[in-house]
PDB file of C-alpha atoms and ligand atoms in Angstrom:
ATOM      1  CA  UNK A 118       4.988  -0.023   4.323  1.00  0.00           C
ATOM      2  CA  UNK A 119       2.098   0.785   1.941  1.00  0.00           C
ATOM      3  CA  UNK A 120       2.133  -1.389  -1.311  1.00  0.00           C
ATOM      4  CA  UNK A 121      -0.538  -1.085  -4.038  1.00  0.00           C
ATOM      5  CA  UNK A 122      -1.025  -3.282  -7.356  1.00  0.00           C
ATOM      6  CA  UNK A 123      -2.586  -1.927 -10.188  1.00  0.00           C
ATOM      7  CA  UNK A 124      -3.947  -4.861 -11.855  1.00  0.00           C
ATOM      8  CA  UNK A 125      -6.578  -6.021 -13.585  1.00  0.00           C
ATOM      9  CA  UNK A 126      -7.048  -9.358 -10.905  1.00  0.00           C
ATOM     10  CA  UNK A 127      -7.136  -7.691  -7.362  1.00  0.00           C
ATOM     11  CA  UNK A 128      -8.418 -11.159  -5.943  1.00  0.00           C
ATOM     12  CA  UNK A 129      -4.792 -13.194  -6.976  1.00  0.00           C
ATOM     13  CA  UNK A 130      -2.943 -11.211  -4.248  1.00  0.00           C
ATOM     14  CA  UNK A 131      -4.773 -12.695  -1.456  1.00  0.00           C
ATOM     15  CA  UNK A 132      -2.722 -15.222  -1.784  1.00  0.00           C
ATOM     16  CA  UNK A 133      -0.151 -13.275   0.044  1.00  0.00           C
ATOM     17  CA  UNK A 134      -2.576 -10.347   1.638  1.00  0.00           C
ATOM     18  CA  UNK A 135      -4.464 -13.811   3.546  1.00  0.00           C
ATOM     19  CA  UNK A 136      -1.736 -16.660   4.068  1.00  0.00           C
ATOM     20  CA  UNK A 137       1.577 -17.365   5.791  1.00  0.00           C
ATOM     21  CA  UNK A 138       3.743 -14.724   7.304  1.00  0.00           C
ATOM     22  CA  UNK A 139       2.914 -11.654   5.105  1.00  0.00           C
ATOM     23  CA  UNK A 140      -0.803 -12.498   5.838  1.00  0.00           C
ATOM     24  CA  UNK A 141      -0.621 -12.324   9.586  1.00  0.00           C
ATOM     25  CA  UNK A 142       2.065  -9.152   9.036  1.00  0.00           C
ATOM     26  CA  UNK A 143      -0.996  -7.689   7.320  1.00  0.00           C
ATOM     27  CA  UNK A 144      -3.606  -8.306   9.599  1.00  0.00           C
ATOM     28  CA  UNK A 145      -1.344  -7.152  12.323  1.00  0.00           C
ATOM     29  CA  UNK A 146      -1.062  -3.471  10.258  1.00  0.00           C
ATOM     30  CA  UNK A 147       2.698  -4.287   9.652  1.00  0.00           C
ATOM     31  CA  UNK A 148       2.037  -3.389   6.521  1.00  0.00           C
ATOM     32  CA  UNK A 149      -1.035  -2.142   4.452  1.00  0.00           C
ATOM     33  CA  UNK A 150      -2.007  -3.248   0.809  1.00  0.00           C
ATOM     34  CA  UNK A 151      -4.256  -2.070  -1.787  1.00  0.00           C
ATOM     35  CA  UNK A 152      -5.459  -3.096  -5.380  1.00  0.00           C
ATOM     36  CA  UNK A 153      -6.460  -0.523  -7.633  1.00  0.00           C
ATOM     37  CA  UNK A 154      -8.323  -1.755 -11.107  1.00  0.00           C
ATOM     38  CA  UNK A 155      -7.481  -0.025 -14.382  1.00  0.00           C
ATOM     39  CA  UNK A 156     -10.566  -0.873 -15.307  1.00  0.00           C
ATOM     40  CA  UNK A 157     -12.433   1.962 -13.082  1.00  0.00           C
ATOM     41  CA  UNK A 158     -10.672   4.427 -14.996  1.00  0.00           C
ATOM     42  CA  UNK A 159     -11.517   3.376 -18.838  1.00  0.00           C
ATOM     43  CA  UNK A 160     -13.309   6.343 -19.829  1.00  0.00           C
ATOM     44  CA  UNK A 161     -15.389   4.451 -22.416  1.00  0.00           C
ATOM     45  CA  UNK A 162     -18.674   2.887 -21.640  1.00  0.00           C
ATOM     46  CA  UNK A 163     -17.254  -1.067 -21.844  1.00  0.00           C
ATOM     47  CA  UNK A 164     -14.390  -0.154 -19.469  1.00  0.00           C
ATOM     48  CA  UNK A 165     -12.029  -0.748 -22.555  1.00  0.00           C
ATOM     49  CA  UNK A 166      -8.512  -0.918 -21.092  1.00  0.00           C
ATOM     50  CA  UNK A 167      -6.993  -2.684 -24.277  1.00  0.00           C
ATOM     51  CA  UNK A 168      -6.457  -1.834 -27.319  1.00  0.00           C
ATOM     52  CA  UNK A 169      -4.751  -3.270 -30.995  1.00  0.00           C
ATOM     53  CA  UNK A 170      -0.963  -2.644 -31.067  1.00  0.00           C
ATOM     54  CA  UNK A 171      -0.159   0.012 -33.572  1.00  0.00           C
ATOM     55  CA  UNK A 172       2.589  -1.384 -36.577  1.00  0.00           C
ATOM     56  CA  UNK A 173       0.047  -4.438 -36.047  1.00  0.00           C
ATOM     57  CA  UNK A 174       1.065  -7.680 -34.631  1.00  0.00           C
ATOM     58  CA  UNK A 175      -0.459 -10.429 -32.481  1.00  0.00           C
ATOM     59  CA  UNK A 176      -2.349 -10.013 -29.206  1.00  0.00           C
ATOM     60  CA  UNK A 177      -3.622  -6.357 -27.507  1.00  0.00           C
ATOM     61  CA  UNK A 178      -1.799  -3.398 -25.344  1.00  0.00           C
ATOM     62  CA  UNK A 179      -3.084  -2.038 -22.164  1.00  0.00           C
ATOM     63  CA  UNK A 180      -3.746   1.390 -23.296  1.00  0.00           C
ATOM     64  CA  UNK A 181      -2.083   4.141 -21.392  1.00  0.00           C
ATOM     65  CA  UNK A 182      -4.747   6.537 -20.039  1.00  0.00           C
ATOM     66  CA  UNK A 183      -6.379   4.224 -17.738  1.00  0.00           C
ATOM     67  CA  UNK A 184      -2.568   3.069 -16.547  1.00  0.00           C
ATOM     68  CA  UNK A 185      -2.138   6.587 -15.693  1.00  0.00           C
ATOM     69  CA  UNK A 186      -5.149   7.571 -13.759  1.00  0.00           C
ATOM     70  CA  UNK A 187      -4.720   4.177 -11.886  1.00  0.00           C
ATOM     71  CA  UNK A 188      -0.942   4.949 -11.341  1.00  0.00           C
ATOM     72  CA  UNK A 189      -1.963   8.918 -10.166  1.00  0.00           C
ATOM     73  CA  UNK A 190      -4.607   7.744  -8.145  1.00  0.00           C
ATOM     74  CA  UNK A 191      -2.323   5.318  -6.232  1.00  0.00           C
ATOM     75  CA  UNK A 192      -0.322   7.733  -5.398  1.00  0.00           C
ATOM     76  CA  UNK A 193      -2.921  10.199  -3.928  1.00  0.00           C
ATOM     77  CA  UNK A 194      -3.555   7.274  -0.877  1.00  0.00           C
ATOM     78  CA  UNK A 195       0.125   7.863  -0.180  1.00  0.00           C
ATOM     79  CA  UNK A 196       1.209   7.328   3.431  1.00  0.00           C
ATOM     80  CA  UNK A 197       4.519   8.940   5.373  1.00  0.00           C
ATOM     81  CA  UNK A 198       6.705  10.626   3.172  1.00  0.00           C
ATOM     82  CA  UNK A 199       5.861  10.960  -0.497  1.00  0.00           C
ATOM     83  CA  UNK A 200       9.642  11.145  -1.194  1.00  0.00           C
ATOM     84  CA  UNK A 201      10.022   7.085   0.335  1.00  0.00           C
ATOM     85  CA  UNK A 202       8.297   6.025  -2.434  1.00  0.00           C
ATOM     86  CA  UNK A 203       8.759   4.020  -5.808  1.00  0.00           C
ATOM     87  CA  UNK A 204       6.713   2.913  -8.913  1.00  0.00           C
ATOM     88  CA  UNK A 205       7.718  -0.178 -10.364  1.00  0.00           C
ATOM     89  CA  UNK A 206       6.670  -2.203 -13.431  1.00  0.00           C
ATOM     90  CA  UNK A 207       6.901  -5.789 -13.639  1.00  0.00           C
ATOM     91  CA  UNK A 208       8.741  -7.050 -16.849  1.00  0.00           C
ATOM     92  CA  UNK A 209      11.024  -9.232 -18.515  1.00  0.00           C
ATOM     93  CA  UNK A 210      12.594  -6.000 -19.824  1.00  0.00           C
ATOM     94  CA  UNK A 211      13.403  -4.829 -16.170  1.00  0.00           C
ATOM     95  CA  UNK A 212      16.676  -4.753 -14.212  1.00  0.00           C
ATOM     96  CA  UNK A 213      16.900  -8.218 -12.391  1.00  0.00           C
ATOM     97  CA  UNK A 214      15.491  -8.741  -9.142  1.00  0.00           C
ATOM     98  CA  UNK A 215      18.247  -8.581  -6.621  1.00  0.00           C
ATOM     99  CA  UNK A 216      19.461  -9.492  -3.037  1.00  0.00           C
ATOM    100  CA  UNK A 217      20.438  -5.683  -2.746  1.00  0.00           C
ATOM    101  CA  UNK A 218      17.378  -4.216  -4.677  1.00  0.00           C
ATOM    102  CA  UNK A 219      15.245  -6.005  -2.282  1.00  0.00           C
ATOM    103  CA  UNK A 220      16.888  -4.708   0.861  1.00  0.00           C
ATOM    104  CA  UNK A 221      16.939  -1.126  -0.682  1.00  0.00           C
ATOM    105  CA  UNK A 222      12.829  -1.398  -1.650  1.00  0.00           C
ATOM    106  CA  UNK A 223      12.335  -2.904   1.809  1.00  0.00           C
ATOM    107  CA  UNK A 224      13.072   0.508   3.303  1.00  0.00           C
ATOM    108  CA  UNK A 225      11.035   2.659   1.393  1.00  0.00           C
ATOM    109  CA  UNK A 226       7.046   4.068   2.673  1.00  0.00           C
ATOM    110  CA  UNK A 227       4.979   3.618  -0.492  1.00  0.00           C
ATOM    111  CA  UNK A 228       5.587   1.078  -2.858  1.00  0.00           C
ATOM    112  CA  UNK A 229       3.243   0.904  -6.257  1.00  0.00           C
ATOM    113  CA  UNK A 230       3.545  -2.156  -8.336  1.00  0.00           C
ATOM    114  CA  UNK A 231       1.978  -1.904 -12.295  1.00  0.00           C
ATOM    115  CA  UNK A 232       1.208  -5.310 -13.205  1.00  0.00           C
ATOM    116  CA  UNK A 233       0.990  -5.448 -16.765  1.00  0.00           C
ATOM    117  CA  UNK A 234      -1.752  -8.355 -18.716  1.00  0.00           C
ATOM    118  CA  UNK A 235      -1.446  -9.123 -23.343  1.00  0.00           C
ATOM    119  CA  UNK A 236       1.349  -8.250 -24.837  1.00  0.00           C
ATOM    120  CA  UNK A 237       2.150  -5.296 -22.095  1.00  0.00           C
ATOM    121  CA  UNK A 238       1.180  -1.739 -21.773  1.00  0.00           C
ATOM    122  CA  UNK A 239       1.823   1.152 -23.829  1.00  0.00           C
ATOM    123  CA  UNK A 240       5.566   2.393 -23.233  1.00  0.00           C
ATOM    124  CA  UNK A 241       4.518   6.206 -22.790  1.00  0.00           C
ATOM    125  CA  UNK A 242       2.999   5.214 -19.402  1.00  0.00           C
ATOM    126  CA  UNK A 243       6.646   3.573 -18.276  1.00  0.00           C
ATOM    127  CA  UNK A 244       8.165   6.790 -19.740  1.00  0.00           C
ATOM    128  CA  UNK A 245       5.610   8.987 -17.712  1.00  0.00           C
ATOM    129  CA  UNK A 246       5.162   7.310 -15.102  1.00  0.00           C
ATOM    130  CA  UNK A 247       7.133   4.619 -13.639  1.00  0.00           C
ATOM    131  CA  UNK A 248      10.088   4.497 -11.477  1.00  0.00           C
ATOM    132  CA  UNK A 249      12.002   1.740 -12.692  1.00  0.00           C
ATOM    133  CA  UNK A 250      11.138  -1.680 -14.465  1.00  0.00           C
ATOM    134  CA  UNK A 251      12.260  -4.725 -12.416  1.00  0.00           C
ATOM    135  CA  UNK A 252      12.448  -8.803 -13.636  1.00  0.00           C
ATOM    136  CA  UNK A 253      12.275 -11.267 -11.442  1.00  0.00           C
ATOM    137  CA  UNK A 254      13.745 -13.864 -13.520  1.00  0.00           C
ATOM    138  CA  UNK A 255      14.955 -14.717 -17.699  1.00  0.00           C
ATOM    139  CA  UNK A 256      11.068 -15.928 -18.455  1.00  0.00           C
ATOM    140  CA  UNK A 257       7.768 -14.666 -19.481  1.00  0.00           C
ATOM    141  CA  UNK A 258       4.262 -15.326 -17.632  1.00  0.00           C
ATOM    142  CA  UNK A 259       0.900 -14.035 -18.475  1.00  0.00           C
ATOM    143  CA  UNK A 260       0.379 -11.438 -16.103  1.00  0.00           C
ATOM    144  CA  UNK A 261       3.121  -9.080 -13.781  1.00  0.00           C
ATOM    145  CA  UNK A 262       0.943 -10.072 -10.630  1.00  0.00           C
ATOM    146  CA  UNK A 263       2.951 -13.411  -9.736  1.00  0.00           C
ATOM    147  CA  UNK A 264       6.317 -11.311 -10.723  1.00  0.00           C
ATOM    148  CA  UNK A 265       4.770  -8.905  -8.156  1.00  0.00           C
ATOM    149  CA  UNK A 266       4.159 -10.933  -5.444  1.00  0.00           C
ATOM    150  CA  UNK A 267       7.389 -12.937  -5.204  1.00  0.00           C
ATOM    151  CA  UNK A 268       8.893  -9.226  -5.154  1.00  0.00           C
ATOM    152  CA  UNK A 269       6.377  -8.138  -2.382  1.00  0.00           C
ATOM    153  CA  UNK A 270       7.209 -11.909  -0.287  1.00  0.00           C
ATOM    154  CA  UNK A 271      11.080 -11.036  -0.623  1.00  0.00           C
ATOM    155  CA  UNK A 272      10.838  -7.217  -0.033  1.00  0.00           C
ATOM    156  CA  UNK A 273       8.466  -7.514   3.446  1.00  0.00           C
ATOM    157  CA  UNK A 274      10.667 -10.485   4.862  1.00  0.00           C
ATOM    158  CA  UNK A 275      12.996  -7.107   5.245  1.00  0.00           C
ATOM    159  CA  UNK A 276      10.371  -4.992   6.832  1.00  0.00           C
ATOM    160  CA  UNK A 277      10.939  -5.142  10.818  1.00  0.00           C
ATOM    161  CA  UNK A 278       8.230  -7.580  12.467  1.00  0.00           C
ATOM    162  CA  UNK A 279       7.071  -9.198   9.424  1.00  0.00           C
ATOM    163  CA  UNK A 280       9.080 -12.435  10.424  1.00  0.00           C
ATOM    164  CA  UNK A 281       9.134 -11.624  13.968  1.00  0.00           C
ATOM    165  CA  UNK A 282      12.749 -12.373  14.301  1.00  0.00           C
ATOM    166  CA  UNK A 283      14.249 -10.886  11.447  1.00  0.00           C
ATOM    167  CA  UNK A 284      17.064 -12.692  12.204  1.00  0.00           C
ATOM    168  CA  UNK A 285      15.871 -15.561   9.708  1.00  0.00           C
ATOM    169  CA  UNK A 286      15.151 -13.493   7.452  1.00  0.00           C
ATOM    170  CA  UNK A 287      19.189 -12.667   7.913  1.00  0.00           C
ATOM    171  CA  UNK A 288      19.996 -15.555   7.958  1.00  0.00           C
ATOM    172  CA  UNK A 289      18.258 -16.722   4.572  1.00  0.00           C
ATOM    173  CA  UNK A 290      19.987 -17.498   1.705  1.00  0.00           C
ATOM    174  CA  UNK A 291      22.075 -14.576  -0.241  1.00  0.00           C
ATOM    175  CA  UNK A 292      21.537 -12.372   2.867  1.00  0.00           C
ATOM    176  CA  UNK A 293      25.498 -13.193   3.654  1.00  0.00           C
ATOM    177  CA  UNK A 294      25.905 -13.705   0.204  1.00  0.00           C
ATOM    178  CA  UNK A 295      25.979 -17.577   0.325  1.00  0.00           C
ATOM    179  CA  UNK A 296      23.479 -20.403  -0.145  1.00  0.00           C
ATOM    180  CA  UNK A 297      21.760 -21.807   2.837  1.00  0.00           C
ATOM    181  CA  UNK A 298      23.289 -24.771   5.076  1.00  0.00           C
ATOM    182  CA  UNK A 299      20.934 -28.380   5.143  1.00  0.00           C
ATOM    183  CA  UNK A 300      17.903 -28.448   7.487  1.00  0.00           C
ATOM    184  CA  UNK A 301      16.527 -31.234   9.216  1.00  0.00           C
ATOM    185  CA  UNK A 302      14.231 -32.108  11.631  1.00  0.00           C
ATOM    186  CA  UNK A 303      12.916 -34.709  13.498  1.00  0.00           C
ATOM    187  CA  UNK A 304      12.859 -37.799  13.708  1.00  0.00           C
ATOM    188  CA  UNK A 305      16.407 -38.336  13.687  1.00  0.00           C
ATOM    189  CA  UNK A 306      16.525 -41.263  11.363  1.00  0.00           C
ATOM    190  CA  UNK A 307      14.235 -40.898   8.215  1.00  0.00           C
ATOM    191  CA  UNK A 308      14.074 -44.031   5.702  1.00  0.00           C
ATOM    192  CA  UNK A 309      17.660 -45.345   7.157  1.00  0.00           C
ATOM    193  CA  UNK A 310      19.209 -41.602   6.551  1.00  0.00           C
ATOM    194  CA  UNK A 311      20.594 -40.093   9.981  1.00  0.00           C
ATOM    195  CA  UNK A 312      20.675 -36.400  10.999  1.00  0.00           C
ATOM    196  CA  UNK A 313      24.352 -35.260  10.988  1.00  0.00           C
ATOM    197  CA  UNK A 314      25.521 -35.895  14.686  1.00  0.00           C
ATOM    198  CA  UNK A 315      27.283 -32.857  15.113  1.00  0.00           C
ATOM    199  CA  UNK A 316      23.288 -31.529  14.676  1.00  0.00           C
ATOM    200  CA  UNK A 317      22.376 -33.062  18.077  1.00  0.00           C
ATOM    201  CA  UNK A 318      25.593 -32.121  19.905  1.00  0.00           C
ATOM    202  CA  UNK A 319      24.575 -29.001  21.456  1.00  0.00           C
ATOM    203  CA  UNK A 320      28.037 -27.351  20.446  1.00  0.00           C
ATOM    204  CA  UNK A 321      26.284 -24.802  19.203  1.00  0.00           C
ATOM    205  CA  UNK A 322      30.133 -23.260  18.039  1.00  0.00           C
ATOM    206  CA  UNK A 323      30.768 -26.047  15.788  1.00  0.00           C
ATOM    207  CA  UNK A 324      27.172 -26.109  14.563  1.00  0.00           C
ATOM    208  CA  UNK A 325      27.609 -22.800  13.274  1.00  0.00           C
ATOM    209  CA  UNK A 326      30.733 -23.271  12.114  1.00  0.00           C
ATOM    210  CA  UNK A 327      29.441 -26.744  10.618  1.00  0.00           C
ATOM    211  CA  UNK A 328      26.773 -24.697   8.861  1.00  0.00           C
ATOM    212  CA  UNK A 329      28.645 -21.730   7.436  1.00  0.00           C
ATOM    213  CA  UNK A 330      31.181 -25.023   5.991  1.00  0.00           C
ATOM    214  CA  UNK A 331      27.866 -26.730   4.223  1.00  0.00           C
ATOM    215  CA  UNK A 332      26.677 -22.924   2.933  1.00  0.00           C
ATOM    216  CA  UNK A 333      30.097 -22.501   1.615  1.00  0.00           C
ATOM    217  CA  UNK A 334      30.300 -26.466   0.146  1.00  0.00           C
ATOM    218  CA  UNK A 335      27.152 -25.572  -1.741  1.00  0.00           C
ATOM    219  CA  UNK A 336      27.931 -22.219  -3.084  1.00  0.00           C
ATOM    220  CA  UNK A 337      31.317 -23.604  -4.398  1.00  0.00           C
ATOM    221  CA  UNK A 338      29.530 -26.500  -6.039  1.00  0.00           C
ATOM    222  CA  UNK A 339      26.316 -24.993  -7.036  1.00  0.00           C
ATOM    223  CA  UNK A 340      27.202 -21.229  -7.725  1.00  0.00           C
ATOM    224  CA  UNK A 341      30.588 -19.786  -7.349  1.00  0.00           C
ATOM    225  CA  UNK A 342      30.198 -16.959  -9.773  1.00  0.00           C
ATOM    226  CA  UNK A 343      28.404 -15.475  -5.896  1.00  0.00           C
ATOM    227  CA  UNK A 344      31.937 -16.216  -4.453  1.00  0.00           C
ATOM    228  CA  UNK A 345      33.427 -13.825  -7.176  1.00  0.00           C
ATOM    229  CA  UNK A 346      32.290 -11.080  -5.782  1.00  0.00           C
ATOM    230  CA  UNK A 347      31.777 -11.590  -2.584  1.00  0.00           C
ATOM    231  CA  UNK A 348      34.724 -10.546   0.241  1.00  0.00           C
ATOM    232  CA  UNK A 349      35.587 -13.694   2.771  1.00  0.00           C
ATOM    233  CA  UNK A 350      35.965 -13.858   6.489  1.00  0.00           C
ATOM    234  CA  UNK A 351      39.537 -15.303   7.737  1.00  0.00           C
ATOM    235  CA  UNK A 352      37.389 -18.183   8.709  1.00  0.00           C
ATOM    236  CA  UNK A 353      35.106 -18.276   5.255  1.00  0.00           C
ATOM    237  CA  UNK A 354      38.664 -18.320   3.572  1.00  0.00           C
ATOM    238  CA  UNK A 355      40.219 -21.346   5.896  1.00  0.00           C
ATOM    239  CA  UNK A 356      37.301 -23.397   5.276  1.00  0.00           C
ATOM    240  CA  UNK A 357      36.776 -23.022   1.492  1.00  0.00           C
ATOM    241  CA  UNK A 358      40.366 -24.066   1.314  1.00  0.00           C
ATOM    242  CA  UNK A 359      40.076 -27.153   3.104  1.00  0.00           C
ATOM    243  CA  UNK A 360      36.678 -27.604   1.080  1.00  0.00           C
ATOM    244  CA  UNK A 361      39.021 -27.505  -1.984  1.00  0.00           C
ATOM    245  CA  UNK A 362      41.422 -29.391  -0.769  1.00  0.00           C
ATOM    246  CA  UNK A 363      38.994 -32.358  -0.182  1.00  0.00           C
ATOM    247  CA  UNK A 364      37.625 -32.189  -3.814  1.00  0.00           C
ATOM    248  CA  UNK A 365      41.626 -32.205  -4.930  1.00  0.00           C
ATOM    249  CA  UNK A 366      42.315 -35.302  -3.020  1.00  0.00           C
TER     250      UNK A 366
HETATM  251  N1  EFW B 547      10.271 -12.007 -15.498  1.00  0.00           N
HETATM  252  C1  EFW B 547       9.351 -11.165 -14.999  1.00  0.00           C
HETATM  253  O1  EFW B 547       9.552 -10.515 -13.966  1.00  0.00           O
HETATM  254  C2  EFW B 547       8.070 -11.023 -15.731  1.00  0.00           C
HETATM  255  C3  EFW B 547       7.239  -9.930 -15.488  1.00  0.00           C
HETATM  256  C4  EFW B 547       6.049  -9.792 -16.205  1.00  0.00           C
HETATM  257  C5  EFW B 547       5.725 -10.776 -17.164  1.00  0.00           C
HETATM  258  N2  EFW B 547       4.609 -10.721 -17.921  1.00  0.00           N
HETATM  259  C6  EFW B 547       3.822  -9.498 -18.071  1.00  0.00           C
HETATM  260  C7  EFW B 547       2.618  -9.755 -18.936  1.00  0.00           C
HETATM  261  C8  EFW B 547       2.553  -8.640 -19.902  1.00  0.00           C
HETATM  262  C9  EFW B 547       3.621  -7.658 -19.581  1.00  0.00           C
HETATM  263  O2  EFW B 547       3.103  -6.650 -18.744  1.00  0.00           O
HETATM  264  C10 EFW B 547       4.634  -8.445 -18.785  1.00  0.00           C
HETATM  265  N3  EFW B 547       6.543 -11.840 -17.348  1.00  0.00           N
HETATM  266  C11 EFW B 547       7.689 -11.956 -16.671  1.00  0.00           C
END
């Protein structure tokens, strides 16, 4: 997978170009990044890539021209098939980040992310030019480069060899549509608090089935609007109704 930023700080996304698994994914040519600056492509002398909103108002909009060339120009480096690819801007405006959305992006060639800076860019370059608008939460930050990044971190956990053994990234939370189980490790008694014995039993069946019981504990308790939706497993079912029947009691 090819993913570029636009943006106006190429040096934030080593954070995730450099470190931890996406890093190493990187360096092994897993997958390929690229920043392209607006900025190369203001045509005035100053590299203007801002300007005063029109109808007035506070702050300035990142004019569209130089959004454009940067956006056209990203998609010239293309890789594989120009059809497996997407341009998405980061917004509060966009659809919500999703489980689903992110295993759909994860299987595309070419993905371009605009990361917008002020009060946003100008909307003809969203109606011109970009695929679809995507949040990544109800909040507003300075710059679509973090928004970007926690959608590039999700989307390449999907991307085969990234993790190595993609079963964890399978086995994350939502994947199965249900929170993640406890985790411990050692040592086995931390500040007077024991591991749960069943842990160290080596039966790995009723681990598993131990764990899918604490995923579906916490989903109950913490979110069940994801149980609304979601279809259960005969043995999903048999254990959220002895979970509820423990909380009646
Ligand atoms: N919730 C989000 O995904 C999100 C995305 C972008 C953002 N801020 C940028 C700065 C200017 C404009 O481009 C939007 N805030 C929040």
């Amino acid at each position: 997978m090819f993913i570029q930023a636009i943006t106006l700080f190429p040096e934030m996304f080593e954070s995730i170009t450099e470190y931890g698994v996406t890093g190493r994914a990187r360096k092994q040519d897993i997958w390929q990044f690229a920043a392209i600056n607006p900025r190369q492509f203001a045509d005035n002398k100053l590299g203007y890539i801002d300007d005063r909103p029109f109808g007035g108002g506070v702050g300035m909009v990142m004019m569209a021209e130089p959004l454009f060339c940067a956006i056209q120009a990203a998609k010239q480096q293309f890789s594989g098939s120009l059809k497996n690819s997407r341009v998405i801007y980061l917004s509060p405006q966009g659809q919500s980040l999703s489980h689903k959305k992110v295993l759909e992006l994860s299987q595309l060639d070419n993905l371009v992310l605009l990361c917008g800076r002020y009060e946003g860019v100008d909307e003809r370059v969203l109606q011109t030019a970009v695929d679809e608008e995507i949040s990544i939460g109800d909040f507003v930050v300075s710059g679509g480069e973090l928004p970007a990044m926690m959608l590039m971190d999700a989307v390449l956990r999907f991307v085969p060899n990234v993790l190595g053994e993609i079963a964890s990234a399978e086995q994350d939370s939502f994947a199965d549509g249900l929170l993640d189980y406890p985790h411990y490790t050692r040592p086995a008694e931390f500040q007077g608090m024991a591991v749960p014995d069943i842990l160290k039993s080596g039966n790995h069946a009723l681990i598993a089935e131990w764990r899918l019981e604490q995923s579906l504990r916490r989903t109950l308790t913490r979110r069940p609007d994801l149980l609304v939706s979601r279809e259960l497993l005969p043995q999903e079912t048999r254990l959220l109704d002895k979970i509820r029947q423990e909380s009646d009691e």
